[in-house]
mmCIF file of C-alpha atoms in Angstrom:
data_model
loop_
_atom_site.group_PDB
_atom_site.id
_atom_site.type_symbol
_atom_site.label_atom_id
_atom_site.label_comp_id
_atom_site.label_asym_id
_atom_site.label_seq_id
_atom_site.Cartn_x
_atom_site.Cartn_y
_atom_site.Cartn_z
ATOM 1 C CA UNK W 50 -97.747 -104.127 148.312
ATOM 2 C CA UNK W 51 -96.102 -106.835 146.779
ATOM 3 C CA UNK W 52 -94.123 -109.610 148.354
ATOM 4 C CA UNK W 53 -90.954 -107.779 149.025
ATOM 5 C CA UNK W 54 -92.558 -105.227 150.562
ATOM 6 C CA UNK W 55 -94.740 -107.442 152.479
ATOM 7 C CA UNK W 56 -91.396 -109.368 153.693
ATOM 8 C CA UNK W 57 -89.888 -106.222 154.702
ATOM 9 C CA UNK W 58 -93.035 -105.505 156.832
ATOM 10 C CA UNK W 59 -93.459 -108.557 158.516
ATOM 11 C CA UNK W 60 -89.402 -109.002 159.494
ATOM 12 C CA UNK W 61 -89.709 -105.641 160.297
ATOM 13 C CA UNK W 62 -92.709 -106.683 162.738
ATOM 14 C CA UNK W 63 -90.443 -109.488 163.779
ATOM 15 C CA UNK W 64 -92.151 -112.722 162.151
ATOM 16 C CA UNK W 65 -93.936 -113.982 159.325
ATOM 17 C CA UNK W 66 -97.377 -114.594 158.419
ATOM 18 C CA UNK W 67 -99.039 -115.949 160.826
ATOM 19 C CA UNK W 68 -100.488 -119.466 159.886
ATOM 20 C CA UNK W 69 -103.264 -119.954 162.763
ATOM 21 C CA UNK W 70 -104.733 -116.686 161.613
ATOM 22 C CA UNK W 71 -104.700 -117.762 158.164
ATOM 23 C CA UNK W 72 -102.941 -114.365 157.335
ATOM 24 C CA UNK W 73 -102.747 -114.054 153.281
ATOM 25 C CA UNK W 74 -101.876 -110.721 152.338
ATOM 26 C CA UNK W 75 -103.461 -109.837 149.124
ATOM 27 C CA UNK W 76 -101.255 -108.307 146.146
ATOM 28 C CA UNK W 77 -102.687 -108.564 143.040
ATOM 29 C CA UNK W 78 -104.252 -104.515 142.732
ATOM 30 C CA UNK W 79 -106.892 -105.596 139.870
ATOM 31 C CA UNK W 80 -108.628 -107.874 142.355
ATOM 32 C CA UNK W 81 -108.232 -105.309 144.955
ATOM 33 C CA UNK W 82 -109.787 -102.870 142.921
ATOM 34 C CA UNK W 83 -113.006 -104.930 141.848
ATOM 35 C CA UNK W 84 -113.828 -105.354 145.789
ATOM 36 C CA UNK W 85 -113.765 -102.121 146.328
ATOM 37 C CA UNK W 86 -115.641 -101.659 143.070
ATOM 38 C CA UNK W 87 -118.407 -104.012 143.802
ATOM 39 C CA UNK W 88 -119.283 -102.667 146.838
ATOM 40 C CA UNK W 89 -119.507 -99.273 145.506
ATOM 41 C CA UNK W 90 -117.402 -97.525 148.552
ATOM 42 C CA UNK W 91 -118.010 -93.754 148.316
ATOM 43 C CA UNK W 92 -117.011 -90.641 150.877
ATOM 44 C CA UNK W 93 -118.495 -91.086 154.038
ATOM 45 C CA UNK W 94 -119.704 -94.570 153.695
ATOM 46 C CA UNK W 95 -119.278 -96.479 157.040
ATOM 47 C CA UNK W 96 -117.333 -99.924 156.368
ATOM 48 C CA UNK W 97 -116.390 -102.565 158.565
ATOM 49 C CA UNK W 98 -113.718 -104.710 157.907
ATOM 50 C CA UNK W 99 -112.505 -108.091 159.601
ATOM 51 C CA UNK W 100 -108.363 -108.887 159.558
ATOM 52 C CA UNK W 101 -106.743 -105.688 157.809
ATOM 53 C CA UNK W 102 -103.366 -107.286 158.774
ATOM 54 C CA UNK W 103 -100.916 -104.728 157.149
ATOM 55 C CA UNK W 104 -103.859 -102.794 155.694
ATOM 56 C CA UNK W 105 -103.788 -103.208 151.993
ATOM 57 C CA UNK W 106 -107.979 -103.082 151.650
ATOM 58 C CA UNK W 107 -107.893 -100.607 154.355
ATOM 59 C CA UNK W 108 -105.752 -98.262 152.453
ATOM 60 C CA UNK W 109 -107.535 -98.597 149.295
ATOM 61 C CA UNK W 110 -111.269 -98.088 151.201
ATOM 62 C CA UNK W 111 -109.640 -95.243 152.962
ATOM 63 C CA UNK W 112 -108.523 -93.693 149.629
ATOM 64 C CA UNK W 113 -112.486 -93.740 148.214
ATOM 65 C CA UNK W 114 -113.504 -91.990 151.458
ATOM 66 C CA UNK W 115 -114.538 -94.764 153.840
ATOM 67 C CA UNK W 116 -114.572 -94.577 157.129
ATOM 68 C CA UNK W 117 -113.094 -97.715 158.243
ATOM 69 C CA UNK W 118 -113.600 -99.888 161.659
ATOM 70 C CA UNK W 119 -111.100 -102.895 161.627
ATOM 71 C CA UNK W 120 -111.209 -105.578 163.707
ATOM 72 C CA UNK W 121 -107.495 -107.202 164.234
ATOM 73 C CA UNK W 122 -106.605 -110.012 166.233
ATOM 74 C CA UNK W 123 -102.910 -109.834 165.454
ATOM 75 C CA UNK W 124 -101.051 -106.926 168.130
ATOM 76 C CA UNK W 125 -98.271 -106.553 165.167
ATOM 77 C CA UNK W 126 -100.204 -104.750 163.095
ATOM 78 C CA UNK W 127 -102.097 -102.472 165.226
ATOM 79 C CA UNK W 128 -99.715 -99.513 165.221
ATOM 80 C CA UNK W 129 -99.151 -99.932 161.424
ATOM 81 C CA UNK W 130 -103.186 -99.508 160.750
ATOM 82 C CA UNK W 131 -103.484 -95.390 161.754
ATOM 83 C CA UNK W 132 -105.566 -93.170 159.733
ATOM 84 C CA UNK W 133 -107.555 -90.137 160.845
ATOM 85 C CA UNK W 134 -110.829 -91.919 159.200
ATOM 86 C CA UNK W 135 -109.835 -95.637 160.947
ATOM 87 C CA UNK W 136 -110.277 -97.004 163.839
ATOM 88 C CA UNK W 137 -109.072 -100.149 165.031
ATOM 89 C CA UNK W 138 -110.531 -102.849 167.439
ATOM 90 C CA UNK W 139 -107.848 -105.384 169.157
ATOM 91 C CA UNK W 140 -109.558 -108.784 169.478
ATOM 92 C CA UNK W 141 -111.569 -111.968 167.922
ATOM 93 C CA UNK W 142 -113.734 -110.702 165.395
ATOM 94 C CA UNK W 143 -115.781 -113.886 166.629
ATOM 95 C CA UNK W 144 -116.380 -112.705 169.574
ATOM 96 C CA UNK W 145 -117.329 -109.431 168.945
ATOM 97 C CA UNK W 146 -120.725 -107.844 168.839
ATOM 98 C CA UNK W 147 -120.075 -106.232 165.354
ATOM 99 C CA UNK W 148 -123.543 -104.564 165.527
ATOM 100 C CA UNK W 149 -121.928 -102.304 168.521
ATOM 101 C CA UNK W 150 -119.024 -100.866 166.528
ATOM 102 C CA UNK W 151 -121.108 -100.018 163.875
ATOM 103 C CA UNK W 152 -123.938 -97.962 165.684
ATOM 104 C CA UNK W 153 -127.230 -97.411 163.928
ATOM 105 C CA UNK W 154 -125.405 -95.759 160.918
ATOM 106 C CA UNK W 155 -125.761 -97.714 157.661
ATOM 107 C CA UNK W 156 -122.332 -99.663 157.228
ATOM 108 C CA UNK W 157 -120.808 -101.920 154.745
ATOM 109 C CA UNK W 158 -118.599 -105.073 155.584
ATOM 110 C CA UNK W 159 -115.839 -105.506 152.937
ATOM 111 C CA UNK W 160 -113.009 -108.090 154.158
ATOM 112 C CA UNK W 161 -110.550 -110.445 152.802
ATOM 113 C CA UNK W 162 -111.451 -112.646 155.301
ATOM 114 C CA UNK W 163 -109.522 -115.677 156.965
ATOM 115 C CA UNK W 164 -111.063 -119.159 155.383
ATOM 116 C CA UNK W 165 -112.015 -121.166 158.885
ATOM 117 C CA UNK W 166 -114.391 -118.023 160.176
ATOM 118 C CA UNK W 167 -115.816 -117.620 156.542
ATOM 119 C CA UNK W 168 -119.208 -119.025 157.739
ATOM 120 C CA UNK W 169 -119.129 -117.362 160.800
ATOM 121 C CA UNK W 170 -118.250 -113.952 159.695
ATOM 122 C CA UNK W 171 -121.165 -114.041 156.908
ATOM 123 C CA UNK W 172 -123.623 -115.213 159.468
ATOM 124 C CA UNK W 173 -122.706 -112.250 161.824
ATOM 125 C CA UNK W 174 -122.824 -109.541 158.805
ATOM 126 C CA UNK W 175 -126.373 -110.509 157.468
ATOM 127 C CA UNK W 176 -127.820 -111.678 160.266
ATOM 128 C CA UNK W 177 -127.030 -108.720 162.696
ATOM 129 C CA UNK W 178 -130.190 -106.662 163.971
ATOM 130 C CA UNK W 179 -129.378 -104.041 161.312
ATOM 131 C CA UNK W 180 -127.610 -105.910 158.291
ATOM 132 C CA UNK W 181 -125.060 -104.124 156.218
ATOM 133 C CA UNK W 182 -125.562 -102.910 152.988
ATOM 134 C CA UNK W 183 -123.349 -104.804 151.236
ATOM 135 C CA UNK W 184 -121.502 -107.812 151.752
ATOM 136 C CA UNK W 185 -118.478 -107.859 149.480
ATOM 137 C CA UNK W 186 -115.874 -110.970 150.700
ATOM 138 C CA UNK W 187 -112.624 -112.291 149.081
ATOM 139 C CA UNK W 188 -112.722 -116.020 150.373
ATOM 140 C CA UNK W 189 -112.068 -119.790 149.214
ATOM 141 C CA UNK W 190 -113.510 -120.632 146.121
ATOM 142 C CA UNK W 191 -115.650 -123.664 147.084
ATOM 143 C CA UNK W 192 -117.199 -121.660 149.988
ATOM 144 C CA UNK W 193 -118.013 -118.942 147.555
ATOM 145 C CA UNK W 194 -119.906 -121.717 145.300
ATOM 146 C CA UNK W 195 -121.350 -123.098 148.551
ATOM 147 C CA UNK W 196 -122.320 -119.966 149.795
ATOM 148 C CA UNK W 197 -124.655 -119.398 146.061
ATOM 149 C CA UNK W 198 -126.136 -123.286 145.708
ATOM 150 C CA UNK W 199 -129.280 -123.537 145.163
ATOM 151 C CA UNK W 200 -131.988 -126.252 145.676
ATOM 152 C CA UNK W 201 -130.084 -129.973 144.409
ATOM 153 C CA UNK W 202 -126.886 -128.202 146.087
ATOM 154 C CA UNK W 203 -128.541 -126.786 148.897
ATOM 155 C CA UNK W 204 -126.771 -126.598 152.192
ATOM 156 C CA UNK W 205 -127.044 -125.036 155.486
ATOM 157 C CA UNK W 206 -125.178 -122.100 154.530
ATOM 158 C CA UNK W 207 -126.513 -121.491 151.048
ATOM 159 C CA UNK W 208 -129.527 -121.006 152.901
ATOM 160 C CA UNK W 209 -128.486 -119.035 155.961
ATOM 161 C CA UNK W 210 -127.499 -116.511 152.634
ATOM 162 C CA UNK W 211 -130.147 -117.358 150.785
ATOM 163 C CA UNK W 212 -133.305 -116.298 153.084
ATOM 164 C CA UNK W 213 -130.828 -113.152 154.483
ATOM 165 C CA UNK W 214 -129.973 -111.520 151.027
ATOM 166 C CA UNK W 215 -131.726 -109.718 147.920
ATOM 167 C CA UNK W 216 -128.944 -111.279 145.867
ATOM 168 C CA UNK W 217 -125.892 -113.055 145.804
ATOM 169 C CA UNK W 218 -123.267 -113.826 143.091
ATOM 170 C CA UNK W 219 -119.276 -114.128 142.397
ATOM 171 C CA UNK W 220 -118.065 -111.580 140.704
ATOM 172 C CA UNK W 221 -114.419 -113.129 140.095
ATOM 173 C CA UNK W 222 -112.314 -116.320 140.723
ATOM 174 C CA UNK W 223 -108.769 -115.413 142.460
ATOM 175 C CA UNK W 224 -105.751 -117.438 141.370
ATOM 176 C CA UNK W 225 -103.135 -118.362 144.464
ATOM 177 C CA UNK W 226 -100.941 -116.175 143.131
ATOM 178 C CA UNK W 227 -103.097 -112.935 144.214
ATOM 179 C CA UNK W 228 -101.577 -113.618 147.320
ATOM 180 C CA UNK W 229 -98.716 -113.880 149.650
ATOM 181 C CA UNK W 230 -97.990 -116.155 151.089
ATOM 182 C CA UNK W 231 -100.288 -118.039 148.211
ATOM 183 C CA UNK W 232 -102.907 -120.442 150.032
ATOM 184 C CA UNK W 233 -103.216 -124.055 148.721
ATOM 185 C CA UNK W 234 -106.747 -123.450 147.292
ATOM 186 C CA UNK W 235 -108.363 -121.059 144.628
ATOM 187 C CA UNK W 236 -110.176 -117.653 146.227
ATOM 188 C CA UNK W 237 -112.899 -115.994 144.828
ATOM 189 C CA UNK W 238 -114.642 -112.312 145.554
ATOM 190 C CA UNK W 239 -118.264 -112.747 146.982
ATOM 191 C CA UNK W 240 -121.038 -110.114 146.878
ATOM 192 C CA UNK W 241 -124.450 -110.581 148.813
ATOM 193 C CA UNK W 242 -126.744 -107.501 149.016
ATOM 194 C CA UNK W 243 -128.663 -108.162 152.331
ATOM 195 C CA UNK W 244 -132.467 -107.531 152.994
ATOM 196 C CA UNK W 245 -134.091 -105.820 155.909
ATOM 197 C CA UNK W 246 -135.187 -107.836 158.782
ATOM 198 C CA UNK W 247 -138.306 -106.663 158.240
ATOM 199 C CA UNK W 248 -138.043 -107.739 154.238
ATOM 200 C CA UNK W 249 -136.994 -111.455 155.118
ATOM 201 C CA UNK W 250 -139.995 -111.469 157.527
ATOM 202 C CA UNK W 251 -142.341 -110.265 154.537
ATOM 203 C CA UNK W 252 -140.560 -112.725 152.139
ATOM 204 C CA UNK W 253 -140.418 -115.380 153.623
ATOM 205 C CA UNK W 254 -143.759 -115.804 156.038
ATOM 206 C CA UNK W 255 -142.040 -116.495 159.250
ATOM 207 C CA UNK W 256 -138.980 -115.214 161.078
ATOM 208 C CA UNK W 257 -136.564 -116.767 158.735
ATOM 209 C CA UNK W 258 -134.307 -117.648 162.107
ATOM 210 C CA UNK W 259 -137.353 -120.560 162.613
ATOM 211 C CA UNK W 260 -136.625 -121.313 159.026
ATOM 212 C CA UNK W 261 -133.137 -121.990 160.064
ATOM 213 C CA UNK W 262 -133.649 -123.978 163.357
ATOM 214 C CA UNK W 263 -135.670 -126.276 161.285
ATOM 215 C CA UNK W 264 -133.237 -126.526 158.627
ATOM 216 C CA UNK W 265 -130.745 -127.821 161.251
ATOM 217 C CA UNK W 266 -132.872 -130.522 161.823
ATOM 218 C CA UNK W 267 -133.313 -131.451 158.841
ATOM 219 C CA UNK W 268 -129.425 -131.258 157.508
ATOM 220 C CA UNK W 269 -128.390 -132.990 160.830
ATOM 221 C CA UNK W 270 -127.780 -136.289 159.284
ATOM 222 C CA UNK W 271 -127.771 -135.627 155.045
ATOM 223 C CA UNK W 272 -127.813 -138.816 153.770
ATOM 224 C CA UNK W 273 -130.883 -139.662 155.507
ATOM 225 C CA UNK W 274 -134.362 -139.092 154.337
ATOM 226 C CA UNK W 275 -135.343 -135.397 155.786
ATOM 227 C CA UNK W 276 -138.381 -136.547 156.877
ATOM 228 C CA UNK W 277 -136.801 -139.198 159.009
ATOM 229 C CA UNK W 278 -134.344 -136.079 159.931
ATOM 230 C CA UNK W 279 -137.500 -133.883 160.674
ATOM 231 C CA UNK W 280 -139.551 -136.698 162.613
ATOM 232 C CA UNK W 281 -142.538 -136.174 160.318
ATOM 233 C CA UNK W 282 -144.355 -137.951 157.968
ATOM 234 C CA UNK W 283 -143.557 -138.401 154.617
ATOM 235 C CA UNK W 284 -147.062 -137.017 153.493
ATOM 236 C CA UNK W 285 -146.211 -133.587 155.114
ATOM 237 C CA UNK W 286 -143.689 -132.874 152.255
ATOM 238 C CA UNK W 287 -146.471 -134.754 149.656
ATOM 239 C CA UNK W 288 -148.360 -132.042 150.844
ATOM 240 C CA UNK W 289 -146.556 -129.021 149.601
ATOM 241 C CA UNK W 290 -145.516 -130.301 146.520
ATOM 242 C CA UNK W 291 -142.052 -131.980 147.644
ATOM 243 C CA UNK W 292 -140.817 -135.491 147.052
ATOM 244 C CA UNK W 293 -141.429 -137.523 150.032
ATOM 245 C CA UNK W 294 -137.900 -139.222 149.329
ATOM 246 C CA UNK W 295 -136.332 -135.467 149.488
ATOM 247 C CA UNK W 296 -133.195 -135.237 151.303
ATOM 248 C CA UNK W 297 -132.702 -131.979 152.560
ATOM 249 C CA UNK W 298 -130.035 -130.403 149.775
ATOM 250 C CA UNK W 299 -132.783 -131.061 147.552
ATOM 251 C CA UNK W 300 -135.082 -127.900 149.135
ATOM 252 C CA UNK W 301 -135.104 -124.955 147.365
ATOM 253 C CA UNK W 302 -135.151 -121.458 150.251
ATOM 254 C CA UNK W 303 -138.763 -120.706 149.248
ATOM 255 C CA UNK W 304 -139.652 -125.034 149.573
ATOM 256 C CA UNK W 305 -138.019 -124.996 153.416
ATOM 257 C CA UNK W 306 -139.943 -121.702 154.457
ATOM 258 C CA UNK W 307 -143.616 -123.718 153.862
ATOM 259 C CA UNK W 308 -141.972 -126.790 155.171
ATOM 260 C CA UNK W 309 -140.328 -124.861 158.099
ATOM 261 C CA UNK W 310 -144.161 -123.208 158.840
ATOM 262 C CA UNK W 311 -145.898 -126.321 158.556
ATOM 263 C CA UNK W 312 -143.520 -128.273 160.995
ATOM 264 C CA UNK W 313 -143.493 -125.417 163.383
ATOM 265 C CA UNK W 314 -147.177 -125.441 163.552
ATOM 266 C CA UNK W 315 -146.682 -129.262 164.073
ATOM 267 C CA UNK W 316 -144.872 -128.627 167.381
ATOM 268 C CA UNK W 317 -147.478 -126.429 168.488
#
């Protein structure tokens, strides 16, 4: 669609994009084509999408073969969303138990996905008790960099991605102008391919979820020392090989999983 058509649609719906929904309707069909491209969408492949608004993605996964569940906050667009091979959900995608829709099937999420529930969304795709496939996300550019960073950069949810996933990359940065109405920031399409639960527990040593409640200790305050963070002593981190002085960005995934094991056994 392009933003005519997506005019047409919405005073046809009776309003306008809706700001609080951060509702930016994607119209550039290159970029639409490498996220559906990345994530390799075939016939019969189960995909979950969050915020279809007036279904641009959804028509394209629909046209590889997908079978599509959408979850849409937004009543307008409900009726407009109707396909033999979608169905539609009515509600906060939030709030939803995405692992429900989604059954024990394999599944693949695949959204252009409003920027304040980026973090959210990605913890609920690769951290649900059977984790997609693929992850393949058109969000805000500095979350997509955020979301890759690596120890120096590290952050809270470079990590939450980081011990959840085999991989994760950009595959392409997404002027304003791919969308309408264009956002005030730079996008950018996001792929993570997800491990097993039973993987992460392999890779990492631990349940990497004890990796995390550590790690939220340790980021609480990130200027400060992460021992003084972590209440430990500064020879714990001498230990393994860190700095002492490390702040907490400075942890590499692997570095906070023998950290996280040593100050769990610690509390013991």
């Amino acid at each position: 669609m392009n933003p005519t058509q997506i005019k047409a649609a919405l005073t046809e719906l009776g309003g306008s994009a809706n700001k609080r929904l951060g509702q930016h309707f994607l119209i550039d069909q290159n970029v639409l084509g490498r996220i559906v491209d990345t994530a390799a969408i075939k016939k019969g492949d189960r995909v979950l999408e969050v915020g279809p608004g007036l279904g641009v993605l959804t028509r394209a996964l629909l046209d590889r073969g997908a079978e599509v569940i959408a979850i849409e906050q937004d009543r307008r667009f409900i009726e407009r969303l109707s396909d033999p091979n979608l169905r539609v959900v009515h509600g906060d995608a939030a709030a939803i138990h995405w692992h429900e829709l989604v059954d024990d099937r394999p599944w693949k999420f695949v959204s252009n996905l409003p920027y304040s529930m980026t973090s959210l969304a990605l913890r609920k795709a690769l951290w649900s008790p059977k984790p997609p496939q693929e992850v393949v996300v058109l969000i805000q550019r500095e979350v997509a960099e955020r979301c890759i960073a690596r120890d120096g950069k590290t952050s809270l949810l470079s990590l939450m991605v980081a011990l959840a996933s085999e991989s994760s990359r950009i595959v392409t940065r997404v002027a304003r102008g791919a969308f309408y109405p264009p956002p005030k920031v730079e996008s950018a399409v996001l792929h993570v391919v997800p491990m097993s639960v039973n993987d992460r527990e392999k890779k990492w040593g631990m349940n990497p979820e004890k990796v995390m409640d550590v790690a939220r200790k340790g980021f609480a305050h990130p200027r400060k020392l992460l021992s003084s963070n972590l209440e430990i002593d500064p020879s714990v981190l001498g230990n393994l090989g860190l700095n002492p002085k490390a702040r907490a960005e400075d942890l590499a995934p692997e570095a906070w999983a023998r950290l996280a094991s040593v100050v769990v056994s610690l509390e013991l």
